[in-house]
PDB file of C-alpha atoms in Angstrom:
ATOM      1  CA  MET A   1      -9.555 -49.177  37.227  1.00 71.00           C
ATOM      2  CA  GLY A   2      -8.164 -45.936  38.478  1.00 85.00           C
ATOM      3  CA  ALA A   3      -4.920 -44.289  39.438  1.00 96.00           C
ATOM      4  CA  ARG A   4      -5.171 -44.449  43.199  1.00 97.00           C
ATOM      5  CA  SER A   5      -2.800 -42.271  45.191  1.00 98.00           C
ATOM      6  CA  ASN A   6      -2.552 -40.722  48.660  1.00 98.00           C
ATOM      7  CA  VAL A   7      -1.118 -37.862  50.651  1.00 98.00           C
ATOM      8  CA  CYS A   8      -0.486 -38.708  54.312  1.00 97.00           C
ATOM      9  CA  VAL A   9      -0.218 -35.752  56.691  1.00 97.00           C
ATOM     10  CA  ARG A  10       1.589 -36.505  59.952  1.00 93.00           C
ATOM     11  CA  SER A  11       1.947 -34.306  62.984  1.00 83.00           C
ATOM     12  CA  LYS A  12       3.487 -34.738  66.437  1.00 76.00           C
ATOM     13  CA  ASP A  13       3.113 -38.524  66.541  1.00 65.00           C
ATOM     14  CA  ASP A  14       3.191 -41.145  63.787  1.00 60.00           C
ATOM     15  CA  ASN A  15       0.116 -42.676  65.399  1.00 69.00           C
ATOM     16  CA  HIS A  16      -1.844 -39.634  64.211  1.00 84.00           C
ATOM     17  CA  GLU A  17      -2.080 -39.561  60.464  1.00 92.00           C
ATOM     18  CA  ILE A  18      -4.632 -38.278  57.981  1.00 96.00           C
ATOM     19  CA  TYR A  19      -4.750 -39.832  54.510  1.00 98.00           C
ATOM     20  CA  LEU A  20      -6.088 -37.811  51.618  1.00 98.00           C
ATOM     21  CA  TYR A  21      -7.113 -40.226  48.881  1.00 98.00           C
ATOM     22  CA  SER A  22      -7.490 -39.681  45.146  1.00 98.00           C
ATOM     23  CA  HIS A  23      -8.970 -42.336  42.902  1.00 97.00           C
ATOM     24  CA  TRP A  24      -7.839 -40.800  39.593  1.00 96.00           C
ATOM     25  CA  ASP A  25      -4.853 -38.449  40.069  1.00 97.00           C
ATOM     26  CA  GLY A  26      -2.056 -41.048  40.176  1.00 97.00           C
ATOM     27  CA  PRO A  27       1.331 -39.444  39.506  1.00 96.00           C
ATOM     28  CA  ASP A  28      -0.281 -36.031  39.017  1.00 98.00           C
ATOM     29  CA  LEU A  29      -1.054 -35.937  42.730  1.00 98.00           C
ATOM     30  CA  ALA A  30       2.533 -34.770  43.330  1.00 98.00           C
ATOM     31  CA  LEU A  31       1.920 -31.776  41.034  1.00 98.00           C
ATOM     32  CA  ILE A  32      -1.348 -30.966  42.784  1.00 98.00           C
ATOM     33  CA  PHE A  33       0.311 -31.305  46.183  1.00 98.00           C
ATOM     34  CA  ARG A  34       3.163 -28.982  45.148  1.00 98.00           C
ATOM     35  CA  GLU A  35       0.614 -26.293  44.210  1.00 98.00           C
ATOM     36  CA  ALA A  36      -1.170 -26.689  47.545  1.00 98.00           C
ATOM     37  CA  LEU A  37       2.090 -26.517  49.481  1.00 98.00           C
ATOM     38  CA  ALA A  38       3.153 -23.354  47.657  1.00 98.00           C
ATOM     39  CA  ARG A  39      -0.277 -21.757  48.123  1.00 97.00           C
ATOM     40  CA  GLY A  40      -0.395 -22.690  51.810  1.00 97.00           C
ATOM     41  CA  LYS A  41       3.080 -21.473  52.726  1.00 97.00           C
ATOM     42  CA  ASP A  42       1.758 -19.295  55.560  1.00 98.00           C
ATOM     43  CA  TYR A  43       0.180 -22.417  57.131  1.00 97.00           C
ATOM     44  CA  TRP A  44       3.055 -24.891  56.994  1.00 96.00           C
ATOM     45  CA  ALA A  45       3.198 -24.996  60.801  1.00 92.00           C
ATOM     46  CA  ASP A  46      -0.584 -25.336  61.174  1.00 92.00           C
ATOM     47  CA  PRO A  47      -1.503 -28.984  60.428  1.00 92.00           C
ATOM     48  CA  PRO A  48      -5.311 -28.597  60.354  1.00 93.00           C
ATOM     49  CA  TYR A  49      -5.197 -25.672  57.943  1.00 96.00           C
ATOM     50  CA  LEU A  50      -2.458 -27.155  55.778  1.00 97.00           C
ATOM     51  CA  THR A  51      -4.339 -30.447  55.512  1.00 97.00           C
ATOM     52  CA  ARG A  52      -7.482 -28.608  54.429  1.00 98.00           C
ATOM     53  CA  ILE A  53      -5.523 -26.564  51.870  1.00 98.00           C
ATOM     54  CA  ILE A  54      -4.051 -29.744  50.393  1.00 98.00           C
ATOM     55  CA  PHE A  55      -7.441 -31.451  50.167  1.00 98.00           C
ATOM     56  CA  SER A  56      -9.071 -28.338  48.712  1.00 98.00           C
ATOM     57  CA  GLU A  57      -6.464 -28.284  45.960  1.00 98.00           C
ATOM     58  CA  MET A  58      -7.077 -31.986  45.308  1.00 98.00           C
ATOM     59  CA  ILE A  59     -10.848 -31.562  44.916  1.00 98.00           C
ATOM     60  CA  ARG A  60     -10.719 -28.129  43.297  1.00 96.00           C
ATOM     61  CA  ASN A  61     -12.615 -29.193  40.166  1.00 94.00           C
ATOM     62  CA  GLU A  62     -14.611 -31.994  41.825  1.00 94.00           C
ATOM     63  CA  VAL A  63     -15.956 -30.365  44.974  1.00 93.00           C
ATOM     64  CA  ASN A  64     -19.569 -31.439  44.359  1.00 94.00           C
ATOM     65  CA  GLU A  65     -18.798 -34.983  43.219  1.00 94.00           C
ATOM     66  CA  LEU A  66     -19.707 -37.857  45.509  1.00 94.00           C
ATOM     67  CA  THR A  67     -16.816 -40.146  44.570  1.00 95.00           C
ATOM     68  CA  GLY A  68     -13.184 -39.876  43.547  1.00 96.00           C
ATOM     69  CA  TYR A  69     -11.701 -38.505  46.780  1.00 98.00           C
ATOM     70  CA  GLY A  70     -11.694 -39.410  50.442  1.00 97.00           C
ATOM     71  CA  ILE A  71     -10.292 -38.642  53.884  1.00 97.00           C
ATOM     72  CA  SER A  72      -9.286 -41.375  56.323  1.00 97.00           C
ATOM     73  CA  ASN A  73      -7.148 -42.048  59.379  1.00 95.00           C
ATOM     74  CA  TYR A  74      -5.779 -45.186  57.654  1.00 95.00           C
ATOM     75  CA  LEU A  75      -4.492 -46.089  54.210  1.00 96.00           C
ATOM     76  CA  THR A  76      -7.305 -47.348  52.023  1.00 92.00           C
ATOM     77  CA  ASP A  77      -6.363 -48.088  48.418  1.00 94.00           C
ATOM     78  CA  ASN A  78      -3.125 -47.104  46.714  1.00 97.00           C
ATOM     79  CA  GLU A  79      -1.122 -47.757  43.522  1.00 97.00           C
ATOM     80  CA  TYR A  80       1.606 -45.090  43.633  1.00 98.00           C
ATOM     81  CA  ASN A  81       4.197 -43.914  46.134  1.00 98.00           C
ATOM     82  CA  ILE A  82       2.529 -42.185  49.056  1.00 98.00           C
ATOM     83  CA  ILE A  83       3.350 -38.534  49.640  1.00 98.00           C
ATOM     84  CA  TYR A  84       4.200 -38.269  53.350  1.00 98.00           C
ATOM     85  CA  VAL A  85       3.990 -34.775  54.823  1.00 97.00           C
ATOM     86  CA  ASP A  86       5.576 -34.140  58.222  1.00 95.00           C
ATOM     87  CA  THR A  87       4.340 -30.796  59.477  1.00 93.00           C
ATOM     88  CA  ASP A  88       6.662 -30.810  62.490  1.00 91.00           C
ATOM     89  CA  SER A  89       9.887 -31.138  60.496  1.00 94.00           C
ATOM     90  CA  GLN A  90       8.320 -29.478  57.429  1.00 96.00           C
ATOM     91  CA  THR A  91       9.472 -32.272  55.151  1.00 97.00           C
ATOM     92  CA  VAL A  92       7.952 -34.305  52.334  1.00 98.00           C
ATOM     93  CA  SER A  93       8.921 -37.926  51.704  1.00 98.00           C
ATOM     94  CA  ILE A  94       8.166 -39.889  48.554  1.00 98.00           C
ATOM     95  CA  GLY A  95       9.743 -43.316  48.351  1.00 97.00           C
ATOM     96  CA  ASP A  96      13.318 -42.962  49.608  1.00 97.00           C
ATOM     97  CA  GLU A  97      13.516 -39.238  48.842  1.00 98.00           C
ATOM     98  CA  VAL A  98      13.070 -36.551  51.519  1.00 98.00           C
ATOM     99  CA  PHE A  99      12.693 -32.833  50.801  1.00 98.00           C
ATOM    100  CA  THR A 100      12.090 -29.742  52.868  1.00 98.00           C
ATOM    101  CA  PHE A 101       8.880 -27.959  51.973  1.00 98.00           C
ATOM    102  CA  GLU A 102      10.964 -25.264  50.246  1.00 98.00           C
ATOM    103  CA  GLU A 103      12.877 -27.843  48.201  1.00 98.00           C
ATOM    104  CA  PHE A 104       9.693 -29.638  47.220  1.00 98.00           C
ATOM    105  CA  ILE A 105       7.916 -26.606  45.804  1.00 98.00           C
ATOM    106  CA  ASP A 106      10.989 -25.955  43.630  1.00 98.00           C
ATOM    107  CA  LEU A 107      10.932 -29.424  41.995  1.00 98.00           C
ATOM    108  CA  ASP A 108      10.037 -29.557  38.305  1.00 98.00           C
ATOM    109  CA  ASP A 109       7.073 -31.509  36.908  1.00 98.00           C
ATOM    110  CA  ASN A 110       9.145 -34.355  35.463  1.00 98.00           C
ATOM    111  CA  THR A 111      10.907 -34.965  38.772  1.00 98.00           C
ATOM    112  CA  LEU A 112       7.633 -35.035  40.662  1.00 98.00           C
ATOM    113  CA  ILE A 113       6.040 -37.505  38.259  1.00 97.00           C
ATOM    114  CA  ARG A 114       9.149 -39.707  38.387  1.00 97.00           C
ATOM    115  CA  LEU A 115       9.027 -39.755  42.196  1.00 98.00           C
ATOM    116  CA  MET A 116       5.501 -41.140  42.155  1.00 97.00           C
TER     117      MET A 116
END
């Protein structure tokens, strides 16, 4: 069981991706990601820092746990729409929807959960 979901951060070349995996967050990962994106606004153009900010927000309450979250250069396990983050164009894609970073942080909770 679980509610497996992922954020994929892309930069410069689609062959270079980092997947941030959550075993339990499911549709709530979009809410967590929105908070990270808003908090990391000064680092939107800095992929390494932004990726770390996103993952830190994901593991905020689980930092010492040994399971539940992971980092990979490939998609592992997934049950929900993947949140694709393009740091070059500063856009977020979920399913068929594409948003600028600014637009994404303004989305309400219900919309984010529906997108997942």
